[in-house]
Coordinates of C-alpha atoms in Angstrom, one line a residue:
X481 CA -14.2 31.3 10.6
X482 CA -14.4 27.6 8.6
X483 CA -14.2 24.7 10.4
X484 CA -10.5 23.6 9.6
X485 CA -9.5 27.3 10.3
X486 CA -11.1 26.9 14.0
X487 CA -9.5 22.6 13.7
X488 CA -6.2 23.8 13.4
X489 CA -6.5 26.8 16.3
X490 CA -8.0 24.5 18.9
X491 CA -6.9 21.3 18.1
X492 CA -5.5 18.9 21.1
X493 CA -2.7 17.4 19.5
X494 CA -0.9 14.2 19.7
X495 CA 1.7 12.6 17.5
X496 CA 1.8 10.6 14.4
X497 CA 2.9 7.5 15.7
X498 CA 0.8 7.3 18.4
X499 CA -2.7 5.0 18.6
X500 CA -5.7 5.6 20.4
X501 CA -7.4 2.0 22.0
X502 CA -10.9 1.0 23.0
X503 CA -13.0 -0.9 24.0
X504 CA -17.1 -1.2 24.8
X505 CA -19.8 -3.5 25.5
X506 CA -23.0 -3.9 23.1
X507 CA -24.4 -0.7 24.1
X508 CA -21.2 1.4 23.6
X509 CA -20.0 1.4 27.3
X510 CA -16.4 1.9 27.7
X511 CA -14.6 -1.3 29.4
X512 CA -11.0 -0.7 28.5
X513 CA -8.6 1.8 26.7
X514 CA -5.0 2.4 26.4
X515 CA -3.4 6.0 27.8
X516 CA -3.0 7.7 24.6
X517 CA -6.7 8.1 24.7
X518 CA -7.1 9.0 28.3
X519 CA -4.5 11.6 28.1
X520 CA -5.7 13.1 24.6
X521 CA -9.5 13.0 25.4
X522 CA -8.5 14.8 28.7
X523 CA -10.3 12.6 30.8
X524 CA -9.8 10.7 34.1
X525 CA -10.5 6.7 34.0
X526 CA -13.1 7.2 36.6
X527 CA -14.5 9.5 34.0
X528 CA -14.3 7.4 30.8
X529 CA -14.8 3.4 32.4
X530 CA -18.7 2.8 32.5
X531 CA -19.5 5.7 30.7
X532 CA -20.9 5.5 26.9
X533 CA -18.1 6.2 24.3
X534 CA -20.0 9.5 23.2
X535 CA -18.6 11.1 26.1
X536 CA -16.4 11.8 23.3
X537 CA -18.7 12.3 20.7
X538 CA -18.6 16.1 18.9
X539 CA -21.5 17.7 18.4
X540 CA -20.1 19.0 14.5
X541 CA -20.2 15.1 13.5
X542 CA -22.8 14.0 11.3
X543 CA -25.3 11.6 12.3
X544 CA -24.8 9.5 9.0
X545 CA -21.4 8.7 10.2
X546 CA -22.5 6.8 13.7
X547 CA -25.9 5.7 11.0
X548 CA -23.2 4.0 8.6
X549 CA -21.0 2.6 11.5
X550 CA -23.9 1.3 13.5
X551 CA -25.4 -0.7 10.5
X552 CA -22.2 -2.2 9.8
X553 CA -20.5 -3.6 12.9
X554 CA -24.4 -4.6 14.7
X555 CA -23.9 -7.0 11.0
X556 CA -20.7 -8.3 12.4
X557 CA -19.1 -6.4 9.7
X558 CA -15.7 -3.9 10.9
X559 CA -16.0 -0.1 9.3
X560 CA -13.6 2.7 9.6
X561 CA -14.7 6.8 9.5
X562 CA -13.0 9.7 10.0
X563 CA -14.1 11.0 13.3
X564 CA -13.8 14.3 14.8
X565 CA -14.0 13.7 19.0
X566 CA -14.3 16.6 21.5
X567 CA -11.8 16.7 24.7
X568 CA -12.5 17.7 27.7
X569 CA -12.2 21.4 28.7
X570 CA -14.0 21.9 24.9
X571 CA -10.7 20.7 22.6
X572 CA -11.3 18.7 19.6
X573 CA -9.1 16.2 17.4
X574 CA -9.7 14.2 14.7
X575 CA -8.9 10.9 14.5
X576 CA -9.6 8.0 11.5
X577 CA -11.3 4.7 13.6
X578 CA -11.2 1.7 12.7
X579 CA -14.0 -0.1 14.3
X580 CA -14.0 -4.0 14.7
X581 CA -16.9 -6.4 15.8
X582 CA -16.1 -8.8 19.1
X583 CA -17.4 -11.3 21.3
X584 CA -19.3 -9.1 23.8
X585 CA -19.2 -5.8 22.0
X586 CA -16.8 -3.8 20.0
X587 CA -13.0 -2.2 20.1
X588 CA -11.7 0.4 17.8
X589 CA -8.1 1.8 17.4
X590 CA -7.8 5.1 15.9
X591 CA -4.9 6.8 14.1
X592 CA -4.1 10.5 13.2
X593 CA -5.3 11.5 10.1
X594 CA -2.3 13.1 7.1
X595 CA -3.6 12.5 4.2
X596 CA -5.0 15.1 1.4
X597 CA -8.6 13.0 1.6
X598 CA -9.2 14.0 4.9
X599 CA -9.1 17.5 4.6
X600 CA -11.9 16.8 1.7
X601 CA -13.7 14.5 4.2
X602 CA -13.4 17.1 6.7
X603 CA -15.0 19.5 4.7
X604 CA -18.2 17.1 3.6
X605 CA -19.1 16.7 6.9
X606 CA -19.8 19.9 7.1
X607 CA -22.0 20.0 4.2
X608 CA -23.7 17.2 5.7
X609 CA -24.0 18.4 9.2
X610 CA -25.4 22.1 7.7
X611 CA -28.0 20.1 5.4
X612 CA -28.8 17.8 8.8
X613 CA -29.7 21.0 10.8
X614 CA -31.3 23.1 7.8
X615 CA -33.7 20.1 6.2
X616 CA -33.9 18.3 9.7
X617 CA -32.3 15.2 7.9
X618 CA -33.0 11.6 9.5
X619 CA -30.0 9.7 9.7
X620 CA -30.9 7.5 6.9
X621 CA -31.8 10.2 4.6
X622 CA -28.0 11.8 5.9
X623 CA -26.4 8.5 5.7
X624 CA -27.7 8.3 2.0
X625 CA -26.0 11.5 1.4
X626 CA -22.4 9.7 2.6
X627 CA -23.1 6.6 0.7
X628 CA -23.3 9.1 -2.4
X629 CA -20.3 10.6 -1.8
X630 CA -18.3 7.4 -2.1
X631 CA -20.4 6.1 -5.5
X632 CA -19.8 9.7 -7.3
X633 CA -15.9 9.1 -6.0
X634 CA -16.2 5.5 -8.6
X635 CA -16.6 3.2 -5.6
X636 CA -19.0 0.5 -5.3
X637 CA -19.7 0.7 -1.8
X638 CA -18.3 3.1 1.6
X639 CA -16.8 -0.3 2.5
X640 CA -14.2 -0.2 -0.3
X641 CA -14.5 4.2 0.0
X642 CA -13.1 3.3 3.6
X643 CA -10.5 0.8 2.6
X644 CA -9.3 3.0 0.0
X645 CA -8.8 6.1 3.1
X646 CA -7.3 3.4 5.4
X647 CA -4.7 2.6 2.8
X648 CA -4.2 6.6 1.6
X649 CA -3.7 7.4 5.6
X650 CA -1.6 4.1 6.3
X651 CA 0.8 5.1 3.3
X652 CA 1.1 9.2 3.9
X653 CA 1.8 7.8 7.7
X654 CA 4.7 6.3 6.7
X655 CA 5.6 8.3 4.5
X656 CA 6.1 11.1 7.3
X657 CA 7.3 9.0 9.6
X658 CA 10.2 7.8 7.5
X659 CA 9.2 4.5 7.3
X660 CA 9.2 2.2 3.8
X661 CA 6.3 1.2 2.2
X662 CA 4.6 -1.3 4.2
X663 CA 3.6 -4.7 1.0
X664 CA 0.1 -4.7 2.3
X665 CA -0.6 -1.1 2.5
X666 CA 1.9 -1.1 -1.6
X667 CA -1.2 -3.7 -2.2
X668 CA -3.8 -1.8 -0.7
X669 CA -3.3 1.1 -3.0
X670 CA -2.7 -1.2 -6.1
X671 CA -5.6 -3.2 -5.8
X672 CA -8.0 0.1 -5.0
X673 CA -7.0 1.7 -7.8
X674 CA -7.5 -1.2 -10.0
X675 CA -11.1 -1.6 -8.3
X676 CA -11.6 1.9 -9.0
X677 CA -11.0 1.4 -13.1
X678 CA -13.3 -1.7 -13.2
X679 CA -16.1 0.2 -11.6
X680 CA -15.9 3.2 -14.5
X681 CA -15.6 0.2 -17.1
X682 CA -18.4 -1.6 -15.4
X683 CA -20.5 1.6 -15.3
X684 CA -19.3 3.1 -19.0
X685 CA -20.1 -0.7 -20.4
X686 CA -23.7 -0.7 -18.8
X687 CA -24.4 2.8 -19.9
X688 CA -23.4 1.7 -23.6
X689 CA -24.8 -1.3 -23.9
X690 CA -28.6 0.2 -22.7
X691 CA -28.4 3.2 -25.1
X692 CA -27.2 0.2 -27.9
X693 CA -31.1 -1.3 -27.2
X694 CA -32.6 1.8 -29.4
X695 CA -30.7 1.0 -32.5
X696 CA -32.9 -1.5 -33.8
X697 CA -36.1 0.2 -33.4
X698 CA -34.7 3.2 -35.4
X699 CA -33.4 0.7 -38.0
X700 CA -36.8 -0.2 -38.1
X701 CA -38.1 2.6 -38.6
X702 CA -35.6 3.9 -41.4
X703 CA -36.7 0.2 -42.8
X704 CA -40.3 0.8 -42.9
X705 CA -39.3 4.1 -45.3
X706 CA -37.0 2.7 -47.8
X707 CA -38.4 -0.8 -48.7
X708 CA -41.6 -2.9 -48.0
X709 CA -42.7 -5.0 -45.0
X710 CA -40.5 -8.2 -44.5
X711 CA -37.8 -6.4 -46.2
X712 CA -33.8 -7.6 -45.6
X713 CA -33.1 -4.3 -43.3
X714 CA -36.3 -5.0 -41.2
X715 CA -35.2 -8.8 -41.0
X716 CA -32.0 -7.7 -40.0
X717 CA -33.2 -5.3 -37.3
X718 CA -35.0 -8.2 -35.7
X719 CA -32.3 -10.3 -35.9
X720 CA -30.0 -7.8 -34.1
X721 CA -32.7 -6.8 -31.5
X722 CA -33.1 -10.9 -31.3
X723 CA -29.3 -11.3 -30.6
X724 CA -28.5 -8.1 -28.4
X725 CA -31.5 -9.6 -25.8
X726 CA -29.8 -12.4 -25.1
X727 CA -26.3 -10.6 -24.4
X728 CA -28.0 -8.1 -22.6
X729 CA -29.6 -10.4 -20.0
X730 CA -25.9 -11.5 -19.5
X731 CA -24.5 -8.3 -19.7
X732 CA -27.1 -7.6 -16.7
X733 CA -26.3 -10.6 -14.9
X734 CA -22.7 -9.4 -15.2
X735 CA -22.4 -5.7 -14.2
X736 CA -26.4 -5.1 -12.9
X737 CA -28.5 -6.0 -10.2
X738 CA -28.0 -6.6 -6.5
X739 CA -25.7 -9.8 -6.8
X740 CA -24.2 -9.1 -9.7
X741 CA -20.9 -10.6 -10.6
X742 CA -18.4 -6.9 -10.1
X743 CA -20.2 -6.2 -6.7
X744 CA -19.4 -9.7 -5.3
X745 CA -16.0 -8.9 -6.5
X746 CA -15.8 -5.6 -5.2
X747 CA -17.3 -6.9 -1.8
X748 CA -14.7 -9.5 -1.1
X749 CA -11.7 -6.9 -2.3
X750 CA -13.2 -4.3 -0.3
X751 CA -13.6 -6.9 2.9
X752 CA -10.0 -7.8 1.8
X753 CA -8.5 -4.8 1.7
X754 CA -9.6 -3.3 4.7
X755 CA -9.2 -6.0 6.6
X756 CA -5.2 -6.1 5.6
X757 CA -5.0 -2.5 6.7
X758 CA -7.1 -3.1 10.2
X759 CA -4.6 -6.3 10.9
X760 CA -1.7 -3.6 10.5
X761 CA -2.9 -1.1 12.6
X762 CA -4.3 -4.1 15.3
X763 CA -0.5 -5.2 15.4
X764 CA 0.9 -2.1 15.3
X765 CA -1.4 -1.0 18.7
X766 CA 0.0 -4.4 20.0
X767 CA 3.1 -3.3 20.5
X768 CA 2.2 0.4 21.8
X769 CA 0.4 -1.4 24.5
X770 CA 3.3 -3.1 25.5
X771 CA 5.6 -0.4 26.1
X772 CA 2.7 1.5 27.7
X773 CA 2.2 -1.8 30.3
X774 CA -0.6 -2.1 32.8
X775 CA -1.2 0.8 35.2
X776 CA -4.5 2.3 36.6
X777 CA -8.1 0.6 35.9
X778 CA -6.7 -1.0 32.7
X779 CA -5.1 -4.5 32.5
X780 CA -3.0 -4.4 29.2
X781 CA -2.2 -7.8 29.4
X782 CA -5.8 -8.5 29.0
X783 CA -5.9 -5.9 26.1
X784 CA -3.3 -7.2 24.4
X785 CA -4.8 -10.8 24.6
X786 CA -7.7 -9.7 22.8
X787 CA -5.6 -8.0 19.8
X788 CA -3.6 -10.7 19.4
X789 CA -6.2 -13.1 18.8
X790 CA -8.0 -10.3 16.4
X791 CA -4.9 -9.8 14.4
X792 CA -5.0 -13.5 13.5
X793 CA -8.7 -13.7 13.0
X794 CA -8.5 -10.5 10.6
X795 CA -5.3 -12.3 8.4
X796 CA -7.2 -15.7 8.1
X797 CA -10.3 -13.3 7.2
X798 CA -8.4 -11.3 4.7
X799 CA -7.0 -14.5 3.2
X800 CA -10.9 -15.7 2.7
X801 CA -11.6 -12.9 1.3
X802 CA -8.9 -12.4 -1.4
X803 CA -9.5 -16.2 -2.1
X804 CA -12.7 -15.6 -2.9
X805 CA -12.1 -12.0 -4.9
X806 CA -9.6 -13.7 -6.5
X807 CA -12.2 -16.8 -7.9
X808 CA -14.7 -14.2 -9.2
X809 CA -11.7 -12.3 -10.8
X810 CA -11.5 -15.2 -13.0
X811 CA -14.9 -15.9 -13.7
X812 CA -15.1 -12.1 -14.9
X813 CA -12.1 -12.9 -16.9
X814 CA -13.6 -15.7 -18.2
X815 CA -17.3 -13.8 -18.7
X816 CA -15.9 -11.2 -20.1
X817 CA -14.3 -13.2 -22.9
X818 CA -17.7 -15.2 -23.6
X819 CA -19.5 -11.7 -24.1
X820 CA -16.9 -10.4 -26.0
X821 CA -17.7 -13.8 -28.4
X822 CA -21.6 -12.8 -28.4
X823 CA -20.2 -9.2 -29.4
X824 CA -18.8 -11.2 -32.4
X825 CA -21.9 -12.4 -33.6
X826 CA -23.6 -8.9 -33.7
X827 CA -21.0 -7.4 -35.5
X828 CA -22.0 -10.1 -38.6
X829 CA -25.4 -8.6 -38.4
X830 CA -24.4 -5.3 -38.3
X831 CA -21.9 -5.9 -41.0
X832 CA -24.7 -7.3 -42.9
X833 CA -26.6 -4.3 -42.7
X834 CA -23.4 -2.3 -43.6
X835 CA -23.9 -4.3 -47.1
X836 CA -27.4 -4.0 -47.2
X837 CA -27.5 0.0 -46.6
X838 CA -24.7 0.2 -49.6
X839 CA -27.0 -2.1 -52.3
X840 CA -29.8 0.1 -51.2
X841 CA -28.1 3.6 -52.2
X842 CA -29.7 5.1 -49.0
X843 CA -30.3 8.2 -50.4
X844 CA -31.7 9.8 -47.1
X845 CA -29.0 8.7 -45.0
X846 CA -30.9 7.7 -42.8
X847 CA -30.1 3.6 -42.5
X848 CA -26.5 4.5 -43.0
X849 CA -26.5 7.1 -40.0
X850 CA -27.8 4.5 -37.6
X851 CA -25.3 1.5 -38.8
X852 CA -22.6 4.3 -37.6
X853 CA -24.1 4.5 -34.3
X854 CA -23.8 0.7 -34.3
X855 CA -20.3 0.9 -35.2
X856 CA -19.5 3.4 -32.2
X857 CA -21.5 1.3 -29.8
X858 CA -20.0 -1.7 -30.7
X859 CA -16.1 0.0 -30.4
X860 CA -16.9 1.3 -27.3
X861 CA -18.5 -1.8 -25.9
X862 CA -15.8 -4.3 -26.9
X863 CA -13.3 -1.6 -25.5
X864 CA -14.9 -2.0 -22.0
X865 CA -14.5 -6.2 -22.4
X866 CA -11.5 -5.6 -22.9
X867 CA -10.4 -3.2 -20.2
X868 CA -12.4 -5.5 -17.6
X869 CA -10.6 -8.6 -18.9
X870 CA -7.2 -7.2 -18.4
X871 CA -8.3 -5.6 -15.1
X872 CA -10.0 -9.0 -13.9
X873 CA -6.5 -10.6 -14.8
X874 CA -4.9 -8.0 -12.9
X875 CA -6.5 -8.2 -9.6
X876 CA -6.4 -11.7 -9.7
X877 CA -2.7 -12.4 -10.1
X878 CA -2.3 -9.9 -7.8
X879 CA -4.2 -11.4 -4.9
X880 CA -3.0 -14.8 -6.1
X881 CA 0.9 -13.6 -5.7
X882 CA 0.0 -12.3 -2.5
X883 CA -1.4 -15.6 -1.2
X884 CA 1.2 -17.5 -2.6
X885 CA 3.6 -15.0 0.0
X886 CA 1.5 -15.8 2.5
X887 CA 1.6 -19.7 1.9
X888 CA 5.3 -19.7 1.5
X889 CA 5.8 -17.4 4.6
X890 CA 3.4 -19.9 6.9

């Protein structure tokens, strides 16, 4: 029996619309909670106040999850996973947390998981939890594994992975519950898909541009056959390799490295996005806390305090952050264009070498064979500007409408 066969036969249930709440110190210690997550865990509050949240922790979860979450929010940073909890009396349900960084510890609210992705995330954590046991997997070396995942799916980070999930849950959500389509999670799909383009043009354009770097040498060496030393193809070879270092280092600058310019785009969209999503769902558990009132161990007015002053801390964050994604949008715009110019100038030395490998009859082939590889290079390569230009514009007057919504709405 797999493991969504046995999900779906011993699965404590709970409905759509209803959010789980909690709250821990530093160490993970539950303080508070809503009654959602009492009843559904099957515990008793004497059972779940002062004990450490992984009272609820399933033993089928990968380590790398908890590795990934850990790393984030001990940075300040707020994460979301899927996350499969045990009940008590042996039950399990799975849940997709949201976990946010607070004075004093941390709070998460958790929502019931519809979407097609989590059936596929289901199903990796498995993979991972079987590789765990079998190669005795650290959690680094597992978390790895789930960072992997993400970059093969064409996202920069599990940060924007995670804000892409939260926005594919938040949408199939209201989609079942009859709602309409909430603007930020319409946004939160838009902008992840456009993200999810300008990675595969930032990668394709990387991968073109470093293959592009052999060209000369063979021109050289086709060169060194068909005329002497100092000839015009081997002066023209040097001029190209000359001219494509100098883009390259941009191009690097650009799409490469650590802090290069797409990541610190894709960080703040990520940070952006997710935080829309989390600012949703804070409200949204707002409101269930309300009708729930205080009863028990728990003083929901206290709660409630707390998430309201979160909600507005994670809209002025969100703002930050798409004013900021929305700045390096334009510089790529603007980068973009200036390489595009560079591109211009080798295509007059590859053009000269066009003219020169037609005076010279290449008889072999040879010369002419490798100015075709230019040409492909060069299509492909200014196809990719292009793409990342229009994209860049995209995302940016789409995060500049929306805080122009937000201004006027203020």
């Amino acid at each position: 029996m797999n493991d969504l066969e046995m999900r779906h036969e011993r699965e404590v249930h709970f409905a759509l619309d209803e959010l789980f709440y909690s709250r821990t110190d530093k160490r993970g210690v539950i303080i508070a909670g809503n009654e959602i997550f009492r009843r559904v865990s099957g515990f008793e509050w004497s059972d779940l106040v002062g004990a450490p949240h992984k009272i609820v922790r399933h033993p089928d979860m990968p380590r790398a999850v908890f590795r990934v979450l850990w790393d984030a929010i001990q940075k300040g940073h707020p994460m979301g996973a899927y996350v499969k909890n045990r009940a008590k009396g042996g039950g399990w349900y799975w849940v997709y947390a949201i976990i946010l960084p607070i004075e004093g510890g941390y709070l998460s609210v958790r929502l019931k998981p519809s979407s097609e992705l989590s059936d596929r995330m289901m199903k990796l954590y498995s993979e991972i939890s079987a590789r765990e046991r079998a190669e005795s997997l650290d959690p680094e070396a597992s978390a790895k594994l789930l960072r992997k995942n993400s970059e093969a799916g064409g996202y920069p980070s599990y940060t924007a992975f995670m804000g892409y999930a939260l926005a594919q849950e938040l949408a199939e959500r209201d989609r079942r519950l009859g709602r309409p389509v909430e603007p930020r999670t319409r946004m939160l799909a838009d902008l992840n898909e456009a993200m999810g383009r300008l990675t595969s043009e930032q990668l394709g354009l990387l991968r073109s541009f470093e293959a592009l770097q052999s060209v000369p040498n063979n021109m050289r060496i086709v060169a060194s056959r068909l005329e002497p030393s100092g000839g015009p193809v081997s002066t023209i070879s040097e001029n190209y390799k000359a001219s494509s270092v100098v883009i390259s280092e941009r191009l690097r600058k650009f799409v490469a490295g650590r802090d290069n310019l797409c990541a610190r785009m894709s960080w703040e969209v990520a940070r952006a996005l997710f935080m829309l999503g989390c600012t949703r769902i804070v409200g949204e558990m707002n409101t269930i806390l309300q009708s729930e009132g205080s009863g028990g161990e728990i003083d929901s007015a206290t709660e409630r305090t707390l998430l309201r002053g979160l909600e507005r801390h994670g809209d002025e964050e969100a703002r930050k952050a798409m004013q900021g994604a929305s700045e390096f949008a334009a510089q790529m715009k603007q980068q973009s264009r200036e390489l595009r110019r560079l591109m211009l100038g080798l295509d007059t030395i590859r053009v000269l070498g066009r003219v020169e490998c037609g005076r010279m009859r290449d008889a072999s082939g040879g010369l002419s064979a490798t100015i075709d590889q230019l040409d492909a290079f060069h299509d492909d390569i200014k196809a990719r500007l292009e793409a990342i230009m229009h994209l860049s514009e995209e995302i940016e007057q789409a995060l500049t409408r929306y805080l122009r919504s937000l201004a006027l709405a203020a």
